[in-house]
Structure formats: structure tokens, C-alpha cells
XYZ file of C-alpha atoms in Angstrom:
497
model
C 75.655 230.729 30.700
C 73.417 233.002 32.150
C 72.571 230.313 34.600
C 76.612 229.571 35.234
C 77.036 233.248 35.556
C 73.990 233.873 38.165
C 75.777 231.191 40.431
C 79.133 232.946 40.099
C 77.892 236.133 41.032
C 75.959 234.116 43.937
C 79.031 232.366 45.260
C 81.226 235.578 44.814
C 79.088 237.623 47.256
C 79.052 234.898 49.719
C 82.862 234.902 49.816
C 82.632 238.716 49.602
C 80.312 238.896 52.713
C 82.463 236.392 54.708
C 85.526 238.843 54.025
C 83.704 241.886 55.185
C 82.788 240.009 58.273
C 86.238 239.416 59.100
C 87.075 243.207 58.501
C 84.209 243.925 61.162
C 86.050 241.804 63.588
C 89.233 243.327 62.870
C 87.802 246.489 63.544
C 85.869 245.814 66.690
C 89.288 244.254 67.801
C 91.298 247.491 67.105
C 89.006 249.753 68.707
C 85.987 248.730 71.071
C 86.976 245.065 72.063
C 87.525 244.441 75.650
C 91.443 243.332 75.944
C 90.699 240.076 77.704
C 88.624 239.097 74.583
C 91.743 238.068 72.450
C 91.858 234.499 72.762
C 88.229 233.805 71.602
C 88.696 236.769 69.233
C 91.703 235.038 67.456
C 89.667 231.662 67.412
C 86.631 233.477 65.794
C 88.885 234.946 62.982
C 90.625 231.618 62.300
C 87.300 229.760 62.311
C 86.028 232.664 59.374
C 89.182 232.678 57.919
C 89.341 228.902 57.158
C 85.563 229.382 55.917
C 86.371 231.893 53.673
C 89.044 229.958 52.261
C 86.922 226.851 51.812
C 84.477 228.860 49.962
C 87.091 230.477 47.840
C 88.615 226.937 47.151
C 85.424 224.890 46.472
C 85.452 222.642 43.387
C 82.075 224.149 42.027
C 83.785 227.635 42.308
C 86.649 226.436 40.162
C 84.443 224.596 37.990
C 82.194 227.649 37.148
C 85.694 229.532 36.491
C 86.528 227.344 33.753
C 83.150 227.511 32.230
C 83.242 231.294 32.307
C 87.012 231.884 31.282
C 86.067 231.718 27.393
C 82.443 233.225 27.356
C 81.642 236.503 25.743
C 81.168 238.857 28.975
C 80.647 242.645 29.852
C 83.696 244.326 31.154
C 82.727 244.310 34.839
C 82.020 240.068 34.769
C 84.830 239.694 32.591
C 87.012 241.007 35.112
C 85.429 239.738 38.021
C 85.922 236.208 36.653
C 89.719 237.254 35.845
C 90.336 238.345 39.496
C 88.214 235.313 41.024
C 90.247 233.050 39.132
C 93.830 234.966 40.269
C 92.284 234.513 43.913
C 90.926 231.238 43.286
C 94.497 229.808 41.762
C 96.374 231.160 44.925
C 94.303 230.047 47.163
C 94.384 226.553 46.333
C 97.766 226.582 46.763
C 97.353 227.260 50.553
C 96.681 224.480 52.912
C 93.535 225.036 55.092
C 95.213 224.254 58.309
C 98.010 226.964 57.427
C 95.452 229.592 56.519
C 93.519 228.876 59.783
C 97.036 228.713 61.680
C 98.018 232.254 60.341
C 94.871 234.098 60.970
C 95.050 232.488 65.038
C 98.238 233.418 65.198
C 98.144 236.913 63.625
C 95.218 237.645 65.824
C 97.264 236.599 68.968
C 100.330 238.355 67.802
C 98.464 242.056 67.265
C 97.344 241.523 71.150
C 100.611 241.093 71.857
C 102.060 243.619 70.139
C 99.681 245.973 71.892
C 101.055 244.959 75.175
C 104.876 244.949 74.008
C 104.595 248.328 72.488
C 103.328 249.619 75.975
C 105.869 248.027 77.711
C 108.634 248.507 74.942
C 109.618 245.156 75.080
C 110.841 243.551 71.833
C 112.433 240.477 72.898
C 109.151 239.412 74.779
C 107.165 239.962 71.276
C 110.035 238.543 69.214
C 109.245 234.636 69.865
C 105.486 235.239 68.475
C 106.450 237.605 65.503
C 109.320 234.979 64.622
C 106.189 232.433 64.528
C 104.283 234.898 62.314
C 107.225 235.160 60.039
C 107.736 231.306 59.864
C 103.993 231.089 58.804
C 103.840 233.530 55.841
C 107.166 231.836 54.809
C 105.383 228.622 54.431
C 103.000 230.696 52.357
C 105.467 232.305 49.983
C 106.937 228.933 49.603
C 103.390 227.515 48.513
C 102.908 230.729 46.405
C 106.331 231.539 45.049
C 106.976 231.204 41.176
C 110.990 230.950 40.285
C 111.527 231.120 43.815
C 110.688 234.766 44.462
C 109.478 234.357 47.950
C 109.099 238.047 48.947
C 107.439 238.554 45.379
C 104.765 235.742 46.434
C 103.635 238.137 49.363
C 104.252 241.543 47.343
C 101.617 240.222 44.746
C 98.662 240.317 47.622
C 99.188 243.973 48.244
C 100.557 245.337 44.692
C 99.701 242.855 41.958
C 102.142 242.056 39.121
C 104.899 244.307 40.822
C 108.324 242.956 41.474
C 111.087 243.362 43.789
C 113.300 244.400 40.708
C 110.882 247.215 39.427
C 110.536 248.335 43.091
C 114.297 248.541 43.536
C 114.756 250.178 40.393
C 112.174 252.617 41.558
C 113.655 253.016 44.961
C 117.307 253.217 43.836
C 116.187 256.266 42.024
C 114.123 257.645 44.805
C 116.397 257.344 47.923
C 119.512 259.513 46.886
C 117.298 262.186 45.930
C 115.435 262.340 49.210
C 118.904 262.022 51.122
C 120.326 264.959 49.062
C 117.055 266.962 49.740
C 117.169 265.942 53.384
C 120.705 266.987 53.961
C 120.145 270.511 51.894
C 117.009 271.256 54.050
C 118.965 270.553 57.219
C 121.595 272.493 56.495
C 119.181 275.757 55.456
C 119.256 278.707 57.735
C 115.805 279.075 57.176
C 113.782 276.792 59.708
C 110.598 276.613 61.077
C 109.285 277.148 64.530
C 107.377 273.872 65.363
C 106.584 275.293 68.639
C 103.715 277.171 66.454
C 102.194 273.815 66.792
C 101.960 272.886 70.363
C 99.876 273.944 73.025
C 96.722 272.922 74.685
C 93.901 271.170 71.878
C 91.272 269.511 73.530
C 90.338 266.092 71.962
C 86.583 267.346 71.169
C 87.509 270.396 69.180
C 90.166 268.443 67.252
C 87.562 265.832 66.181
C 84.875 268.428 65.292
C 87.403 270.174 63.210
C 88.521 267.205 61.667
C 84.995 266.125 61.046
C 84.112 269.811 59.222
C 87.152 269.078 56.770
C 86.059 265.316 56.092
C 82.300 266.476 55.307
C 84.020 269.058 52.680
C 86.136 266.453 51.584
C 82.998 264.540 50.780
C 82.742 261.747 53.309
C 79.540 260.350 53.862
C 78.744 260.043 57.177
C 75.517 258.121 56.921
C 78.201 255.110 55.455
C 81.201 255.763 57.625
C 82.353 256.554 60.914
C 85.394 258.213 62.776
C 86.917 256.443 65.975
C 90.051 256.319 67.743
C 92.707 253.382 67.728
C 96.429 253.185 68.845
C 97.368 253.116 64.983
C 95.092 255.228 62.483
C 93.594 252.782 59.766
C 90.607 252.547 57.653
C 88.522 249.441 56.670
C 85.883 249.313 54.335
C 83.498 246.755 55.348
C 81.259 247.772 52.444
C 81.106 251.026 50.111
C 78.335 251.890 52.555
C 80.102 250.842 55.791
C 83.504 252.469 55.915
C 85.298 253.101 59.081
C 88.283 255.036 60.074
C 90.287 255.673 63.214
C 92.909 258.628 64.165
C 94.955 258.985 67.453
C 95.023 262.555 68.910
C 97.720 264.369 70.980
C 96.283 266.944 72.990
C 99.504 268.920 72.843
C 99.849 269.010 69.150
C 96.723 269.168 66.640
C 98.557 268.228 63.487
C 98.844 264.617 64.979
C 95.072 263.704 64.686
C 94.140 266.086 62.117
C 96.377 264.869 59.583
C 95.669 261.467 60.395
C 91.951 262.009 59.983
C 92.502 263.669 56.340
C 95.100 260.578 55.527
C 92.503 257.918 56.526
C 89.890 260.168 54.650
C 91.768 259.758 51.688
C 91.209 256.061 52.004
C 87.805 256.041 53.174
C 86.589 258.046 50.017
C 88.184 255.346 47.921
C 86.063 252.849 49.500
C 82.686 254.904 49.458
C 83.386 255.421 45.955
C 83.411 251.827 44.829
C 80.071 251.140 43.174
C 77.383 249.927 45.584
C 75.251 248.133 43.414
C 78.111 245.712 42.031
C 79.440 245.104 45.319
C 80.078 241.700 45.862
C 81.635 241.049 42.641
C 85.320 240.491 42.403
C 86.120 243.611 40.308
C 84.218 246.070 42.831
C 87.059 246.317 44.823
C 90.235 248.541 45.399
C 92.909 247.939 42.913
C 95.904 247.577 44.807
C 97.336 249.211 48.219
C 99.512 251.482 46.462
C 96.769 252.846 44.532
C 94.683 252.832 47.780
C 97.504 254.989 49.353
C 97.811 257.241 46.642
C 94.589 258.397 47.603
C 95.491 258.819 51.214
C 98.518 261.151 50.301
C 97.037 262.658 47.630
C 94.669 264.356 50.205
C 97.044 264.443 53.088
C 100.074 265.828 51.089
C 98.921 267.937 48.109
C 95.611 269.014 49.338
C 96.056 269.255 53.202
C 99.601 270.329 53.361
C 99.731 272.769 50.500
C 99.153 276.450 50.873
C 95.983 276.888 48.863
C 94.109 274.792 51.344
C 94.917 276.732 54.469
C 93.551 279.872 52.991
C 90.284 278.790 53.477
C 90.981 276.697 56.567
C 93.593 278.779 58.868
C 91.066 281.205 60.202
C 88.675 278.714 60.739
C 91.370 276.464 62.636
C 91.947 279.582 64.551
C 88.328 279.942 65.619
C 88.110 276.172 66.621
C 91.022 276.686 69.080
C 89.857 280.256 70.219
C 92.084 282.296 68.401
C 95.098 279.883 69.355
C 96.465 280.562 65.592
C 96.813 284.146 64.648
C 95.975 285.617 61.279
C 99.833 286.883 60.844
C 101.334 283.606 61.588
C 99.550 281.811 58.639
C 102.925 281.436 56.913
C 105.208 280.470 59.839
C 102.193 277.784 60.157
C 102.395 276.459 57.103
C 106.403 276.079 57.461
C 105.882 274.132 60.329
C 103.115 271.842 59.150
C 105.837 271.021 56.431
C 108.871 270.860 58.525
C 111.662 268.154 57.323
C 113.260 267.073 60.501
C 114.473 262.730 60.626
C 111.891 261.655 63.309
C 112.115 257.975 64.620
C 108.012 257.222 64.035
C 107.066 256.904 60.374
C 103.547 257.938 60.786
C 104.833 261.251 62.170
C 107.712 261.550 59.462
C 107.595 264.320 56.950
C 106.875 264.017 53.090
C 110.811 264.139 52.378
C 112.043 261.606 54.905
C 108.852 259.431 54.878
C 110.271 257.467 51.848
C 113.395 256.697 53.525
C 111.202 254.889 56.589
C 109.692 252.858 53.943
C 113.057 251.897 51.992
C 114.301 250.960 55.417
C 110.761 248.602 56.278
C 110.975 247.071 52.723
C 114.492 245.872 52.679
C 114.295 244.393 56.219
C 111.011 242.342 55.526
C 112.636 241.154 52.229
C 115.491 240.114 54.429
C 113.176 238.379 56.927
C 111.747 236.240 53.912
C 114.538 235.679 51.913
C 117.760 236.276 53.758
C 116.869 233.986 56.795
C 117.222 237.212 58.959
C 116.258 235.981 62.402
C 113.653 238.252 64.719
C 116.088 238.033 67.455
C 118.523 239.965 65.416
C 115.688 242.275 64.109
C 116.181 245.269 66.552
C 119.693 245.534 66.034
C 119.120 245.658 62.137
C 116.299 248.135 62.625
C 118.593 250.824 64.672
C 121.725 250.078 62.386
C 119.441 251.109 59.370
C 118.050 254.236 61.248
C 121.325 255.488 62.169
C 122.315 254.819 58.340
C 119.028 256.551 56.673
C 117.728 259.140 58.969
C 121.012 259.865 61.163
C 119.201 258.828 64.298
C 118.446 255.477 66.314
C 116.012 254.702 69.101
C 116.330 254.219 72.692
C 113.339 252.277 73.097
C 111.425 249.390 71.059
C 108.204 251.301 71.074
C 109.945 254.199 69.067
C 111.623 251.481 67.321
C 110.969 248.003 65.709
C 107.707 247.966 67.826
C 105.822 251.350 66.377
C 104.145 249.273 63.460
C 101.610 246.972 63.780
C 102.148 245.394 60.248
C 104.203 242.331 60.866
C 102.267 241.670 63.758
C 99.062 241.188 61.627
C 101.504 239.208 59.061
C 101.299 241.807 56.462
C 104.720 241.186 54.751
C 105.017 242.983 51.444
C 102.847 246.029 52.438
C 105.322 248.653 53.388
C 106.359 249.353 49.895
C 103.043 250.249 48.658
C 103.538 253.208 51.084
C 105.925 254.521 49.023
C 104.523 253.137 45.705
C 101.180 255.494 46.498
C 103.010 258.517 47.541
C 104.727 258.405 44.088
C 101.506 257.307 42.383
C 99.702 260.449 44.036
C 101.988 263.075 42.334
C 101.389 261.835 39.112
C 97.532 261.841 39.842
C 97.400 265.094 41.063
C 99.114 266.355 38.236
C 96.557 264.977 36.118
C 93.977 266.492 38.477
C 95.352 269.893 38.111
C 95.464 269.922 34.579
C 92.052 268.142 33.827
C 90.209 270.355 36.798
C 90.816 273.990 35.194
C 91.498 275.778 38.373
C 92.052 273.601 41.295
C 94.122 276.111 43.056
C 91.322 278.603 43.403
C 88.562 275.826 44.168
C 90.863 274.623 47.235
C 91.612 278.388 48.434
C 87.798 278.488 48.459
C 87.164 275.239 50.131
C 85.717 273.619 47.353
C 87.076 270.190 48.006
C 84.215 268.087 46.257
C 85.305 268.858 42.697
C 88.491 266.928 43.291
C 86.570 264.445 45.137
C 84.480 263.917 42.037
C 87.170 263.666 39.658
C 88.765 260.789 41.703
C 85.784 259.022 42.011
C 85.326 259.140 38.467
C 88.700 258.275 37.185
C 90.113 256.080 40.020
C 87.274 254.700 42.266
C 84.576 253.920 40.034
C 86.605 251.606 37.491
C 87.490 249.176 40.689
C 89.656 246.265 39.433
C 88.599 246.609 35.704
C 92.172 247.959 35.301
C 95.219 247.395 37.211
C 97.838 249.753 38.520
C 99.823 250.114 35.838
C 96.837 250.463 33.087
C 94.984 252.849 35.505
C 98.104 255.362 35.494
C 98.494 254.867 31.897
C 95.152 255.894 31.368
C 94.629 258.701 33.734
C 98.074 260.057 33.554
C 99.356 259.064 30.430
C 102.595 257.309 31.586
C 103.527 254.391 33.568
C 104.726 254.601 37.331
C 107.605 257.391 37.360
C 109.355 259.194 40.511
C 109.859 262.282 38.654
C 106.698 264.194 39.197
C 107.001 263.174 42.999
C 110.630 264.236 42.889
C 110.054 267.476 40.869
C 107.298 268.391 43.606
C 109.531 268.211 46.236
C 112.231 270.230 45.277
C 109.963 273.113 44.052
C 108.113 272.778 47.396
C 110.634 272.796 49.927
C 113.061 275.161 47.717
C 110.453 277.820 48.424
C 110.006 276.702 52.023
C 113.838 276.820 53.356
C 114.885 279.204 50.773
C 117.257 276.826 49.257
């Protein structure tokens, strides 16, 4: 068995290395690659994706998994064999030609999306998006159990979650979000968003963001910060984690909260056990848990009053007194303004969930109900009007705003709201276990929270699934009530409801 286990580790590391190389190419594609290189990059990624799939589905790897299935292994190796078996069983169902075509098509679709968004031209992009959707349907048919096509794709991002479970959670959340939004809009005590407007040179924004990231515990020797059209985080390895944001020189909050949000993702990636990296269990649990880390830092820390007790004077210094001391309370109200917006990444924490539910319903219809991409923009606009009371006039502010579908990431969107709900439960647990967390935040001490998250959430890797993690750390399975109670408390006070 010892020899088999060593060979399993060796092959697992090769598979992980190929995935890491693909991540590096993807980061380069979205940040620094010359635009003309798109077709060649698509071919490179297709070649590597096919090789990755070949390694993962190799008969030798399958035979090793069979031999190790019933062996007495320690926690990490037992979890690694389990996770590798799960990936192997899914991968062998996908034809190599489909894997290669998906990788190449999605790379081409990304570059087409960038151009289409600049021109606000969804009709020009729709045929290529239709090809991506068609290929994802083929993949879903290969993977689906009992005909549940969307669940087969959702499982890639939130393992073991199903559409019925999602809809139970979302049906409890959606009316509460709509009701609270309506109450807030009717309030006479509205914020002053002009407090956040002005002239904010990008270098000063980046410097301030870097100071906060450093306090959060971001390791600059193992990470970097860049710009991209759509903020993201890529964990190549725990010692190579890259985040991006986008800046507006008229509004500092766009870039800053992007940095904190992606920084939360980055801390999770950097918190994995580097010595065990390459084992299938030494990975992040799910995208919902991943999103819980970014939402926890963005919403529960960086949009909270305790955080700004320390950072508000420093923000004023960073921008030459732009934020006077006597304007801290109006500033806090402004950064937590609730107002329906067209753009998901700019949405407040009350209406954000409505953006996610809208996207979930649309992508599920694309996969299971034969919604055509030619009809997609019209459906999008109708749902925006129904859920948020506004409708885009331009594709770039509507159906083209997100890159996910161009990348073929169908089933990804629900994890944004799941992660927000998980974050509320985890922050509640952190508050209970860390003693005086509010005081720590008021004094700019962010590392105690980072260390607690590293111990409870990051280090375990995939030795636990999302449900087990929540039960172990918070004492209960996923439940929306802490999230909804947080919103009621916070916005009743801010808006004097």
C-alpha cells in the first residue's frame, strides 16, 4: 500500500500542477496578455485542458483509486482519495474532444465578450455564447443523475447542493430582501452618495488598499494585486495568489471594496497548507465557502462601523483631507446605501441577492428549459424590471456585464448568495469565539479574525464538505436567518426604519 500511496501522491501532484498552469494562463489572459494573442491562447488552453483530462482519467490513476478505496489511511489521504475518486468518476464521463472544445471555445468567448461589452453588442456575441451553452449542455448530459442537468453543473462549484435545496433557501430570502428594499426606499432618512464622489487618483487608491490588505494578513511575498475589467482572484498555489480590482477615479469605493472582497478570497487560498498542496484534499471546499470569505471581509468587516473607527482618519489622510472627521457617520451611511442598481458587482448587500437569484433562474432555464441565447437579453431585462424595478438601456449594463457565462461557468452564480449566507453564520461564530472582536476591529487589529478563519475554515481543506464545515464551526447547517437578521438590524438603524 505504501508504494501505491506514493504513486497516488505523485500523479495527484502532476494533475494539480497542470491545473495551476492553466490558472496562470487564465490570469495572464485577463490582465497582461496582448489582445492579438487570443486565438493562440485559446489553443494553448485547449491543449493543456486535454492533457489535464488525460492525466485525470488515466487507467493507472483509476486502478490506484480502486486499490486505495478500502485502505486504512490518515484523514488527509482518505479525504484525498475520496475527492480524487469524485473527480475521476466525473472526468471519465466527459469525452476528451468535448473537454478540448469547451476550453478552446470558452477562451475565444472571453475575448469576444470583452469586445462585445465595449461595444455593448449582445446580438454580436449571442451566437458564440450559444455555442458555449450548447457544449455545457452536452457536458451536463454526460454527468447528470436522474436527468437533473443543471444540478450536474452546479455540483462543480457547490458539491452536493441541489436545485431543490437552493430554491428552498432562495424562496425564504427573496421576499425578505424585496420587503426590506421597499421599506428602505420609503425612508425619509436617505444617505448622501455625493460624499463618496470626487477626484481619487488611482495610485493613492492602490496604496490605501494595500495598507488594508497588509493588515488583513495578505502575504505579499506570495501574492500580487493588479487591474482587470472584472475583479477576480486566482490561487495558482498557496504561495502564488493573484487578485485584481478595477478603479474609478471618481469614486474610491469601487476599487477599495473590490480589493477587500478579492483579498478575502486570497486569504483563503494563502491559508491552505502549502506542504500538502498537490493532494486533492488540500483545496478550497466549494465556491460558496470561498465566497463566504470574501463577503465576510467586505460586508461584515469593511462596511461595518467598527472597521472605520480605525481606518476613516487614515482614509482622510490618504486623500488629503477629502473625508472630514465630522462626516464619519454620513460616510458610513453612504458606503451602505441601498439602491437598486443595474450592475451586480456594485450592488448593495440588500439587493445583491436579487441579482444572484435572477442569474440563477436564467442560467437554469438556459440548461433545462431551452431558453435561447437570442431571447436571453429580453428575459434578463424583464426580470431586472420585476425584481429590482429598473431595466438596462445598454447590453453592457445588462446581460453582458458578467464574464461568467463566456467562461462557461454555468452553476457558479448561486454560490454568491450561498456564500453571503454562510458568511453571516461564520461571522456570528467568530464573534462568539474571539472575545472582543468589535474592539479588535476598532483598533485596526484584523489578524486575529484572519487567524481564526485560517484555523477553522482554511486549513481543513476538503477534509470536510460545506455542510460539515458549517455544522462544526457554527453548530448548524446552512440557514438564512443570521443573514436576514443582520440585514434587519443594520438597516433599521441606518435608515431609522
